[in-house]
CSV table of C-alpha atoms in Angstrom, one decimal:
chain,number,residue,atom,x,y,z
J,1,SER,CA,72.6,-43.4,-11.7
J,2,VAL,CA,69.9,-43.6,-9.0
J,3,ASP,CA,70.8,-42.1,-5.7
J,4,PRO,CA,70.9,-45.2,-3.3
J,5,LEU,CA,69.9,-43.0,-0.4
J,6,GLU,CA,66.8,-41.4,-1.9
J,7,SER,CA,63.5,-41.9,-0.1
J,8,VAL,CA,60.5,-43.5,-1.9
J,9,HIS,CA,57.2,-42.6,-0.2
J,10,SER,CA,54.9,-44.9,-2.3
J,11,PRO,CA,55.8,-47.8,-4.5
J,12,VAL,CA,52.6,-47.3,-6.6
J,13,ARG,CA,50.9,-44.6,-8.5
J,14,VAL,CA,47.2,-44.2,-7.9
J,15,LEU,CA,45.2,-43.5,-11.0
J,16,GLY,CA,42.1,-41.3,-11.4
J,17,ASN,CA,39.9,-44.4,-11.7
J,18,ARG,CA,41.2,-45.7,-8.4
J,19,GLY,CA,43.5,-48.2,-10.1
J,20,VAL,CA,47.2,-48.5,-9.4
J,21,LEU,CA,50.4,-48.8,-11.4
J,22,HIS,CA,53.3,-50.4,-9.6
J,23,LYS,CA,56.5,-48.4,-10.0
J,24,TYR,CA,59.6,-50.1,-11.4
J,25,LEU,CA,62.1,-49.4,-8.6
J,26,ASN,CA,65.7,-50.5,-9.0
J,27,ARG,CA,68.4,-48.7,-7.1
J,28,ASN,CA,71.0,-50.3,-9.4
J,29,LEU,CA,69.9,-48.5,-12.6
J,30,VAL,CA,72.7,-46.9,-14.6
J,31,ALA,CA,71.9,-44.7,-17.6
J,32,ALA,CA,74.1,-44.5,-20.7
J,33,ALA,CA,73.2,-42.0,-23.5
J,34,TYR,CA,74.9,-41.6,-26.8
J,35,THR,CA,74.3,-40.1,-30.3
J,36,GLN,CA,74.3,-42.3,-33.4
J,37,SER,CA,74.9,-40.2,-36.6
J,38,SER,CA,75.1,-41.0,-40.2
J,39,GLU,CA,75.2,-38.9,-43.4
J,40,THR,CA,71.4,-38.7,-43.6
J,41,ALA,CA,70.1,-38.9,-40.1
J,42,SER,CA,71.0,-38.7,-36.4
J,43,ALA,CA,69.4,-40.2,-33.3
J,44,VAL,CA,69.8,-40.2,-29.6
J,45,HIS,CA,69.9,-43.5,-27.7
J,46,LEU,CA,69.3,-43.9,-24.0
J,47,THR,CA,70.0,-47.3,-22.5
J,48,LEU,CA,69.3,-48.3,-18.9
J,49,LEU,CA,71.4,-51.0,-17.4
J,50,ASP,CA,71.3,-53.0,-14.2
J,51,GLY,CA,74.4,-52.1,-12.4
J,52,VAL,CA,74.7,-55.5,-10.7
J,53,THR,CA,74.0,-57.9,-13.5
J,54,GLY,CA,74.8,-55.7,-16.5
J,55,ALA,CA,71.6,-56.7,-18.2
J,56,PRO,CA,69.8,-54.1,-20.3
J,57,VAL,CA,66.6,-52.9,-18.7
J,58,TYR,CA,65.2,-50.3,-21.2
J,59,ASP,CA,66.3,-48.8,-24.4
J,60,TYR,CA,64.9,-45.5,-25.8
J,61,VAL,CA,65.6,-44.1,-29.3
J,62,GLN,CA,64.8,-40.5,-30.2
J,63,PRO,CA,65.1,-40.0,-34.0
J,64,HIS,CA,66.1,-36.7,-35.6
J,65,ALA,CA,68.0,-35.6,-32.4
J,66,THR,CA,71.5,-34.9,-31.4
J,67,GLY,CA,73.5,-34.3,-28.2
J,68,PRO,CA,74.9,-33.4,-25.9
J,69,VAL,CA,72.4,-35.5,-23.8
J,70,ARG,CA,71.7,-34.6,-20.2
J,71,VAL,CA,70.1,-37.3,-18.0
J,72,ALA,CA,68.7,-37.5,-14.5
J,73,ILE,CA,67.1,-40.5,-12.7
J,74,ALA,CA,64.9,-40.7,-9.6
J,75,GLU,CA,62.6,-43.5,-8.5
J,76,ASN,CA,61.0,-44.7,-11.8
J,77,LEU,CA,61.5,-41.4,-13.5
J,78,ILE,CA,64.1,-40.8,-16.3
J,79,VAL,CA,64.6,-37.3,-17.7
J,80,ALA,CA,66.7,-36.8,-20.8
J,81,HIS,CA,67.5,-33.5,-22.7
J,82,ALA,CA,68.6,-33.3,-26.3
J,83,GLN,CA,68.3,-31.1,-29.3
J,84,ALA,CA,66.3,-31.6,-32.5
J,85,THR,CA,68.5,-31.7,-35.6
J,86,GLN,CA,66.0,-30.1,-38.1
J,87,SER,CA,64.6,-27.2,-36.0
J,88,GLY,CA,67.4,-26.9,-33.5
J,89,ALA,CA,64.9,-26.7,-30.7
J,90,HIS,CA,65.7,-28.1,-27.3
J,91,PHE,CA,63.4,-30.7,-25.8
J,92,VAL,CA,63.2,-33.0,-22.8
J,93,SER,CA,62.0,-36.6,-22.9
J,94,VAL,CA,60.3,-37.8,-19.8
J,95,THR,CA,59.9,-41.6,-19.1
J,96,GLU,CA,58.3,-43.5,-16.3
J,97,LEU,CA,58.9,-47.2,-15.7
J,98,TYR,CA,56.2,-49.5,-14.3
J,99,GLU,CA,55.9,-53.1,-13.4
J,100,ASN,CA,52.5,-53.5,-15.0
J,101,ALA,CA,50.9,-51.9,-18.1
J,102,THR,CA,47.4,-52.1,-16.7
J,103,GLU,CA,46.0,-52.2,-13.2
J,104,PRO,CA,46.0,-55.7,-11.5
J,105,LYS,CA,42.9,-57.8,-11.7
J,106,ILE,CA,40.9,-57.7,-8.5
J,107,TRP,CA,40.1,-61.4,-8.6
J,108,ASP,CA,43.7,-62.4,-9.0
J,109,MET,CA,44.6,-60.2,-6.1
J,110,LEU,CA,41.9,-61.7,-3.8
J,111,VAL,CA,42.6,-65.3,-4.7
J,112,SER,CA,46.3,-65.5,-5.3
J,113,GLY,CA,47.5,-62.2,-3.9
J,114,GLY,CA,48.5,-60.8,-7.3
J,115,ASP,CA,49.4,-61.8,-10.8
J,116,PRO,CA,49.7,-65.6,-11.0
J,117,SER,CA,53.0,-65.2,-12.9
J,118,ASP,CA,54.5,-63.6,-9.8
J,119,SER,CA,54.3,-66.9,-7.9
J,120,GLU,CA,56.4,-68.7,-10.6
J,121,PRO,CA,60.1,-69.2,-9.6
J,122,ARG,CA,62.6,-67.2,-11.4
J,123,SER,CA,66.3,-66.5,-11.2
J,124,SER,CA,67.6,-63.2,-9.8
J,125,PHE,CA,69.9,-63.0,-12.9
J,126,ALA,CA,66.8,-63.0,-15.2
J,127,SER,CA,65.9,-59.5,-16.3
J,128,ARG,CA,62.3,-58.4,-16.0
J,129,GLN,CA,61.4,-55.8,-18.6
J,130,PRO,CA,59.4,-52.8,-17.3
J,131,PHE,CA,56.5,-51.1,-19.0
J,132,ALA,CA,57.6,-47.6,-20.1
J,133,LEU,CA,55.6,-44.4,-20.7
J,134,SER,CA,57.3,-41.6,-22.6
J,135,ALA,CA,56.6,-38.1,-23.8
J,136,ALA,CA,58.6,-35.2,-25.2
J,137,TYR,CA,58.3,-31.5,-24.5
J,138,TYR,CA,60.0,-28.5,-25.9
J,139,LEU,CA,62.0,-26.3,-23.6
J,140,PRO,CA,62.5,-22.5,-23.7
J,141,GLY,CA,66.3,-22.7,-24.0
J,142,GLU,CA,69.5,-24.7,-24.0
J,143,VAL,CA,70.1,-26.8,-20.9
J,144,ALA,CA,73.5,-27.3,-19.4
J,145,THR,CA,72.5,-29.9,-16.8
J,146,VAL,CA,69.4,-31.4,-15.3
J,147,SER,CA,68.4,-32.8,-11.9
J,148,ILE,CA,65.4,-33.9,-9.9
J,149,THR,CA,64.4,-32.7,-6.4
J,150,GLN,CA,64.4,-35.0,-3.4
J,151,THR,CA,63.1,-34.6,0.1
J,152,ALA,CA,63.6,-36.3,3.4
J,153,LYS,CA,60.7,-38.8,3.1
J,154,GLY,CA,59.8,-38.5,-0.6
J,155,ILE,CA,56.3,-37.3,0.2
J,156,THR,CA,56.6,-33.9,-1.6
J,157,PRO,CA,55.9,-34.0,-5.3
J,158,ARG,CA,59.1,-34.0,-7.4
J,159,HIS,CA,60.1,-31.1,-9.6
J,160,ILE,CA,62.6,-31.3,-12.4
J,161,LEU,CA,65.5,-28.8,-12.3
J,162,PHE,CA,67.0,-27.5,-15.5
J,163,ALA,CA,70.1,-25.4,-15.4
J,164,LEU,CA,69.9,-23.2,-18.5
J,165,SER,CA,73.0,-22.1,-20.4
J,166,SER,CA,71.8,-18.5,-19.7
J,167,GLY,CA,72.7,-19.1,-16.1
J,168,GLN,CA,69.2,-19.4,-14.7
J,169,LEU,CA,67.6,-22.4,-12.9
J,170,LEU,CA,64.2,-23.5,-14.2
J,171,ALA,CA,62.0,-25.7,-12.0
J,172,LEU,CA,59.1,-27.6,-13.5
J,173,ASP,CA,56.5,-29.6,-11.7
J,174,LYS,CA,56.6,-33.1,-13.0
J,175,ARG,CA,52.9,-33.0,-13.6
J,176,ILE,CA,53.5,-30.4,-16.4
J,177,VAL,CA,55.7,-32.9,-18.3
J,178,ASP,CA,53.9,-36.0,-17.2
J,179,PRO,CA,54.2,-38.8,-19.8
J,180,ARG,CA,50.6,-39.9,-19.0
J,181,ARG,CA,49.0,-36.7,-20.3
J,182,PRO,CA,46.3,-37.8,-22.7
J,183,LYS,CA,46.5,-37.0,-26.4
J,184,GLU,CA,42.8,-36.4,-26.6
J,185,ALA,CA,40.5,-34.4,-24.3
J,186,PRO,CA,41.0,-35.6,-20.7
J,187,THR,CA,38.4,-37.8,-19.2
J,188,GLN,CA,36.9,-37.3,-15.7
J,189,ALA,CA,39.4,-39.9,-14.4
J,190,ASP,CA,42.3,-37.9,-16.0
J,191,LYS,CA,41.0,-34.7,-14.4
J,192,GLU,CA,40.8,-36.3,-11.0
J,193,GLU,CA,44.5,-37.3,-11.5
J,194,GLY,CA,45.4,-33.8,-12.5
J,195,LEU,CA,46.3,-34.6,-16.0
J,196,MET,CA,46.1,-32.0,-18.8
J,197,GLN,CA,45.8,-32.6,-22.5
J,198,TYR,CA,49.2,-33.2,-24.1
J,199,LYS,CA,50.8,-30.4,-25.9
J,200,PRO,CA,54.5,-30.6,-26.9
J,201,ALA,CA,55.0,-26.8,-26.3
J,202,LEU,CA,54.9,-25.8,-22.6
J,203,GLY,CA,53.8,-22.3,-23.5
J,204,GLN,CA,54.4,-19.3,-21.3
J,205,LEU,CA,55.9,-20.4,-18.0
J,206,PRO,CA,55.2,-18.4,-14.8
J,207,LEU,CA,58.0,-16.2,-13.5
J,208,THR,CA,58.1,-18.2,-10.3
J,209,SER,CA,59.5,-21.2,-12.3
J,210,MET,CA,62.9,-19.4,-12.4
J,211,ILE,CA,64.0,-20.1,-8.8
J,212,THR,CA,67.2,-18.1,-9.3
J,213,HIS,CA,65.0,-15.0,-9.8
J,214,GLY,CA,67.1,-12.1,-11.1
J,215,GLN,CA,70.4,-13.9,-10.4
J,216,GLN,CA,72.6,-15.7,-12.9
J,217,VAL,CA,75.4,-18.3,-12.6
J,218,ALA,CA,78.0,-18.0,-15.2
J,219,ARG,CA,78.9,-21.2,-17.1
J,220,PRO,CA,76.7,-23.6,-15.1
J,221,LYS,CA,78.1,-27.0,-14.8
J,222,GLY,CA,75.8,-28.8,-12.4
J,223,VAL,CA,72.9,-28.6,-10.1
J,224,THR,CA,72.4,-30.7,-7.0
J,225,CYS,CA,69.6,-31.1,-4.5
J,226,ALA,CA,69.7,-32.3,-0.9
J,227,PRO,CA,66.9,-32.8,1.7
J,228,THR,CA,66.4,-30.8,4.8
J,229,ILE,CA,64.8,-31.8,8.2
J,230,LEU,CA,61.6,-30.3,6.8
J,231,GLU,CA,59.8,-32.6,4.3
J,232,SER,CA,58.5,-29.6,2.3
J,233,THR,CA,61.9,-28.0,1.7
J,234,ALA,CA,65.1,-29.0,0.0
J,235,TYR,CA,68.4,-27.3,-0.6
J,236,VAL,CA,69.3,-26.6,-4.2
J,237,ALA,CA,72.7,-25.6,-5.4
J,238,LEU,CA,73.6,-24.4,-8.9
J,239,TYR,CA,77.3,-24.2,-9.5
J,240,GLY,CA,79.6,-23.2,-12.3
J,241,THR,CA,81.9,-20.2,-12.3
J,242,ASP,CA,79.7,-18.9,-9.5
J,243,LEU,CA,77.6,-20.6,-6.9
J,244,TYR,CA,73.9,-20.1,-6.1
J,245,VAL,CA,72.3,-21.9,-3.1
J,246,THR,CA,68.7,-21.6,-2.1
J,247,ARG,CA,65.9,-23.4,-0.2
J,248,TYR,CA,63.2,-24.6,-2.5
J,249,SER,CA,59.7,-25.9,-1.5
J,250,PRO,CA,58.1,-27.7,-4.5
J,251,ALA,CA,54.7,-27.9,-2.8
J,252,LYS,CA,55.0,-24.8,-0.6
J,253,THR,CA,55.8,-25.0,3.1
J,254,PHE,CA,52.9,-27.2,4.1
J,255,ASP,CA,54.7,-28.3,7.3
J,256,MET,CA,55.5,-24.8,8.6
J,257,LEU,CA,53.3,-22.1,10.1
J,258,GLY,CA,53.0,-18.9,8.0
J,259,GLU,CA,54.3,-15.5,9.2
J,260,SER,CA,50.7,-14.2,9.4
J,261,PHE,CA,49.6,-17.1,11.8
J,262,ASN,CA,47.9,-15.7,14.9
J,263,TYR,CA,50.0,-17.1,17.7
J,264,VAL,CA,48.2,-15.0,20.3
J,265,ALA,CA,44.9,-16.6,19.5
J,266,LEU,CA,46.5,-20.0,19.6
J,267,VAL,CA,47.9,-19.4,23.1
J,268,LEU,CA,44.6,-17.9,24.4
J,269,ALA,CA,42.7,-20.9,23.0
J,270,VAL,CA,45.0,-23.5,24.6
J,271,GLY,CA,45.0,-21.5,27.8
J,272,GLY,CA,41.2,-21.2,27.8
J,273,LEU,CA,40.8,-24.9,27.2
J,274,ALA,CA,43.2,-25.7,30.1
J,275,VAL,CA,41.3,-23.4,32.5
J,276,LEU,CA,38.0,-24.8,31.4
J,277,THR,CA,39.3,-28.4,31.9
J,278,VAL,CA,40.3,-27.5,35.5
J,279,VAL,CA,37.0,-25.8,36.4
J,280,THR,CA,34.8,-28.5,35.0
J,281,THR,CA,36.9,-31.2,36.8
J,282,PHE,CA,36.5,-29.3,40.1
J,283,ILE,CA,32.7,-28.9,39.5
J,284,ARG,CA,32.4,-32.6,38.7
J,285,ARG,CA,34.2,-33.7,41.8
J,286,ARG,CA,32.1,-31.3,43.9
J,287,GLN,CA,28.9,-32.8,42.5
J,288,GLU,CA,30.2,-36.3,43.2
J,289,VAL,CA,31.0,-35.5,46.8
J,290,ASN,CA,27.5,-33.9,47.4
J,291,ARG,CA,25.9,-36.9,45.8
J,292,LEU,CA,27.7,-39.3,48.2
J,293,TRP,CA,26.6,-37.2,51.3
J,294,ARG,CA,22.9,-37.4,50.5
């Protein structure tokens, strides 16, 4: 289910063509995943329910797949891990939910303040189906559990955390597994948005993606993430037979000064500006007094 205390920085996603997609934000979402098997085929079902009304919000079916299914939800992002029945490969399905399939019409926004259908009365018990974007990517190994990073204000880009059965913790930038990655060559608008051409295989991942480095946690059971007082940094804990806790900065420490920062130059610059301010103030007052005595 969605963490009711998570912070959402922006309710929209800005596209490369300056358009916007409104995120489907519902703190009452509950995910239920199960496997449906028969003699000839197997499929994984992922159903999102409204925890208040019990109404179905979204249903996703992945054919030729089997469990166990690992699911994580944050904002409008749903991440589900399963295994292909034919090849045995492990893959992750990434889904984003939006209120609108296309950007709003400018004329409707200027005249009526949005979509004319938004002004029509509707019951709070009536379900409003979101628009979903989904894509699947192969993972380098079996996943024991999955989670999504969260920070104090939700400004830092989210990373997806995969606790591998090997005992290591894999962190992937959500942009790498973005469901909006185009199937064809990316356009200029896609490049401005940072979207790469879709490829189901992630390829060779950098060594920095393994945030456990050379450490391993035996029999991992779960991974949790908690914000710190710094927006750029979050606490990540991987637990099982062992426990591994670390600080993780998905977008580097943009709100901290580096160790190589020249503090002496900063103090000298501030001190010099203070002295210069006092001297120029004295000279200005001296000139004003001389002018009045003339």
